[in-house]
Amino acid sequence: MGGSETFGVESGFAEQAIEWMNSQAKKHKSKFEARAYNHKITTKNFGTFEMFSWIGDVKVARSLIIRASKRFKIRVIEGGYRTKEKLLKTKKTDFAMVRKGERVIGHLEFSSSLFGDTRWKLETEERK
Protein backbone atom coordinates (compact mmCIF):
# COMPACT_ATOMS: atom_id res chain seq x y z
CA MET A 1 0.00 0.00 0.00
CA GLY A 2 1.43 3.34 -1.00
CA GLY A 3 -1.30 5.52 0.44
CA SER A 4 -4.54 5.64 2.37
CA GLU A 5 -7.44 7.95 3.09
CA THR A 6 -8.64 6.25 6.28
CA PHE A 7 -6.22 7.91 8.64
CA GLY A 8 -7.55 10.62 10.92
CA VAL A 9 -6.65 13.00 13.71
CA GLU A 10 -8.87 14.22 16.53
CA SER A 11 -10.80 17.29 15.39
CA GLY A 12 -9.04 20.57 16.08
CA PHE A 13 -5.52 19.10 15.90
CA ALA A 14 -5.35 18.02 12.24
CA GLU A 15 -3.41 20.98 10.85
CA GLN A 16 -0.83 20.84 13.65
CA ALA A 17 -0.40 17.07 13.50
CA ILE A 18 -0.15 16.88 9.71
CA GLU A 19 2.38 19.71 9.62
CA TRP A 20 4.42 18.00 12.36
CA MET A 21 4.29 14.57 10.63
CA ASN A 22 5.42 16.08 7.30
CA SER A 23 8.28 17.94 8.99
CA GLN A 24 9.41 14.77 10.83
CA ALA A 25 9.36 12.78 7.58
CA LYS A 26 11.40 15.46 5.83
CA LYS A 27 13.84 15.68 8.77
CA HIS A 28 14.45 11.90 8.71
CA LYS A 29 14.36 11.74 4.87
CA SER A 30 11.42 9.29 4.93
CA LYS A 31 8.99 8.67 2.09
CA PHE A 32 5.83 10.22 3.49
CA GLU A 33 3.58 13.17 2.72
CA ALA A 34 0.17 13.85 4.29
CA ARG A 35 -2.60 16.22 3.19
CA ALA A 36 -5.94 17.11 4.74
CA TYR A 37 -8.91 16.77 2.42
CA ASN A 38 -11.70 18.45 4.43
CA HIS A 39 -13.63 15.34 5.42
CA LYS A 40 -14.80 14.66 8.98
CA ILE A 41 -15.97 11.41 10.54
CA THR A 42 -18.06 11.49 13.72
CA THR A 43 -18.14 8.43 15.95
CA LYS A 44 -20.40 7.77 18.94
CA ASN A 45 -17.65 6.40 21.16
CA PHE A 46 -14.54 8.34 20.18
CA GLY A 47 -15.60 11.81 18.98
CA THR A 48 -14.97 13.65 15.70
CA PHE A 49 -11.93 13.09 13.50
CA GLU A 50 -10.54 15.06 10.58
CA MET A 51 -9.45 12.59 7.91
CA PHE A 52 -6.31 12.98 5.83
CA SER A 53 -4.68 11.17 2.95
CA TRP A 54 -1.04 10.29 2.64
CA ILE A 55 1.39 8.79 0.17
CA GLY A 56 4.65 7.02 0.89
CA ASP A 57 5.83 4.16 3.06
CA VAL A 58 3.17 2.42 5.20
CA LYS A 59 5.59 1.62 8.04
CA VAL A 60 6.59 5.29 8.30
CA ALA A 61 2.94 6.40 8.19
CA ARG A 62 1.91 4.07 11.03
CA SER A 63 4.92 5.12 13.11
CA LEU A 64 4.29 8.85 12.57
CA ILE A 65 0.58 8.67 13.42
CA ILE A 66 1.37 6.92 16.72
CA ARG A 67 4.11 9.43 17.55
CA ALA A 68 1.74 12.33 16.73
CA SER A 69 -0.85 10.82 19.08
CA LYS A 70 1.71 10.69 21.89
CA ARG A 71 3.13 14.15 21.17
CA PHE A 72 -0.21 16.00 21.05
CA LYS A 73 -2.01 13.65 23.52
CA ILE A 74 -4.85 13.04 21.04
CA ARG A 75 -6.82 10.15 19.59
CA VAL A 76 -5.99 9.11 16.03
CA ILE A 77 -7.36 6.68 13.45
CA GLU A 78 -4.81 4.34 11.93
CA GLY A 79 -6.49 2.86 8.87
CA GLY A 80 -5.54 0.94 5.79
CA TYR A 81 -6.34 -2.55 7.02
CA ARG A 82 -8.19 -4.68 4.46
CA THR A 83 -9.46 -8.23 4.43
CA LYS A 84 -7.76 -10.74 2.19
CA GLU A 85 -11.06 -11.92 0.70
CA LYS A 86 -11.36 -11.41 -3.03
CA LEU A 87 -15.12 -11.00 -3.41
CA LEU A 88 -16.90 -8.96 -6.03
CA LYS A 89 -18.70 -6.21 -4.14
CA THR A 90 -20.39 -2.91 -4.90
CA LYS A 91 -18.52 -1.23 -2.03
CA LYS A 92 -14.93 -0.99 -0.87
CA THR A 93 -14.34 -1.68 2.80
CA ASP A 94 -11.46 -0.65 5.02
CA PHE A 95 -10.78 -1.29 8.70
CA ALA A 96 -9.05 1.01 11.18
CA MET A 97 -7.85 1.14 14.76
CA VAL A 98 -8.50 4.08 17.06
CA ARG A 99 -5.40 4.78 19.14
CA LYS A 100 -4.46 7.01 22.02
CA GLY A 101 -0.68 6.87 22.14
CA GLU A 102 0.43 3.23 21.97
CA ARG A 103 -2.94 1.86 23.19
CA VAL A 104 -5.63 0.64 20.81
CA ILE A 105 -8.94 1.87 22.23
CA GLY A 106 -11.29 0.75 19.46
CA HIS A 107 -11.92 -0.50 15.93
CA LEU A 108 -13.78 1.07 13.01
CA GLU A 109 -15.12 -0.22 9.70
CA PHE A 110 -15.41 2.15 6.75
CA SER A 111 -17.10 1.68 3.41
CA SER A 112 -17.07 3.62 0.18
CA SER A 113 -18.75 3.29 -3.18
CA LEU A 114 -16.65 1.88 -6.00
CA PHE A 115 -18.07 4.52 -8.33
CA GLY A 116 -19.15 8.13 -7.87
CA ASP A 117 -18.69 9.67 -4.41
CA THR A 118 -15.61 7.95 -2.99
CA ARG A 119 -15.65 9.51 0.50
CA TRP A 120 -15.40 6.98 3.29
CA LYS A 121 -18.45 6.48 5.52
CA LEU A 122 -18.37 4.92 8.97
CA GLU A 123 -20.23 1.59 9.04
CA THR A 124 -19.51 0.12 12.47
CA GLU A 125 -17.45 0.95 15.51
CA GLU A 126 -16.53 -0.92 18.67
CA ARG A 127 -14.70 -0.12 21.87
CA LYS A 128 -11.91 -2.42 22.86
C-alpha atoms as one frame of an Amber mdcrd trajectory, in Angstrom:
protein
   0.000   0.000   0.000   1.433   3.339  -1.004  -1.304   5.524   0.441  -4.542
   5.636   2.371  -7.445   7.954   3.093  -8.638   6.248   6.279  -6.216   7.912
   8.641  -7.554  10.624  10.916  -6.647  13.002  13.715  -8.875  14.224  16.534
 -10.805  17.285  15.388  -9.037  20.568  16.076  -5.523  19.095  15.900  -5.348
  18.019  12.240  -3.414  20.975  10.851  -0.833  20.845  13.653  -0.405  17.069
  13.504  -0.148  16.877   9.706   2.383  19.709   9.624   4.425  17.996  12.356
   4.293  14.567  10.626   5.423  16.083   7.303   8.285  17.939   8.992   9.408
  14.768  10.829   9.360  12.782   7.580  11.399  15.463   5.829  13.836  15.676
   8.768  14.451  11.899   8.708  14.361  11.738   4.872  11.419   9.291   4.932
   8.990   8.667   2.093   5.826  10.217   3.490   3.576  13.172   2.723   0.170
  13.847   4.294  -2.597  16.220   3.192  -5.939  17.106   4.735  -8.910  16.766
   2.422 -11.704  18.453   4.435 -13.627  15.340   5.423 -14.802  14.660   8.978
 -15.966  11.409  10.538 -18.055  11.485  13.720 -18.136   8.426  15.950 -20.397
   7.771  18.937 -17.650   6.397  21.158 -14.540   8.342  20.181 -15.596  11.813
  18.982 -14.972  13.645  15.703 -11.930  13.087  13.505 -10.539  15.060  10.576
  -9.454  12.592   7.913  -6.308  12.982   5.833  -4.681  11.171   2.953  -1.037
  10.289   2.645   1.389   8.793   0.165   4.647   7.023   0.888   5.832   4.164
   3.064   3.172   2.423   5.200   5.588   1.622   8.036   6.594   5.294   8.297
   2.935   6.396   8.187   1.911   4.074  11.030   4.917   5.124  13.113   4.287
   8.849  12.569   0.577   8.670  13.417   1.368   6.915  16.717   4.106   9.433
  17.546   1.744  12.328  16.725  -0.848  10.824  19.078   1.709  10.693  21.885
   3.131  14.145  21.173  -0.209  16.003  21.054  -2.014  13.646  23.520  -4.845
  13.045  21.041  -6.819  10.149  19.594  -5.988   9.105  16.033  -7.357   6.685
  13.448  -4.807   4.337  11.925  -6.486   2.864   8.865  -5.543   0.945   5.789
  -6.341  -2.554   7.025  -8.185  -4.676   4.463  -9.464  -8.228   4.434  -7.761
 -10.745   2.187 -11.058 -11.920   0.698 -11.365 -11.412  -3.033 -15.124 -10.998
  -3.408 -16.899  -8.956  -6.033 -18.696  -6.209  -4.140 -20.386  -2.914  -4.896
 -18.522  -1.228  -2.031 -14.926  -0.992  -0.869 -14.335  -1.683   2.804 -11.459
  -0.655   5.025 -10.778  -1.294   8.696  -9.054   1.006  11.178  -7.854   1.137
  14.757  -8.502   4.077  17.062  -5.401   4.784  19.137  -4.462   7.005  22.020
  -0.685   6.867  22.137   0.430   3.226  21.974  -2.940   1.861  23.192  -5.628
   0.635  20.812  -8.943   1.868  22.226 -11.293   0.746  19.460 -11.915  -0.500
  15.932 -13.784   1.072  13.010 -15.120  -0.223   9.702 -15.410   2.147   6.754
 -17.103   1.678   3.405 -17.066   3.623   0.176 -18.748   3.292  -3.182 -16.648
   1.882  -6.000 -18.075   4.515  -8.327 -19.153   8.126  -7.874 -18.686   9.672
  -4.415 -15.612   7.955  -2.988 -15.648   9.508   0.497 -15.404   6.981   3.293
 -18.448   6.478   5.521 -18.371   4.919   8.967 -20.235   1.591   9.035 -19.515
   0.123  12.471 -17.450   0.945  15.512 -16.533  -0.921  18.671 -14.700  -0.124
  21.872 -11.905  -2.415  22.856
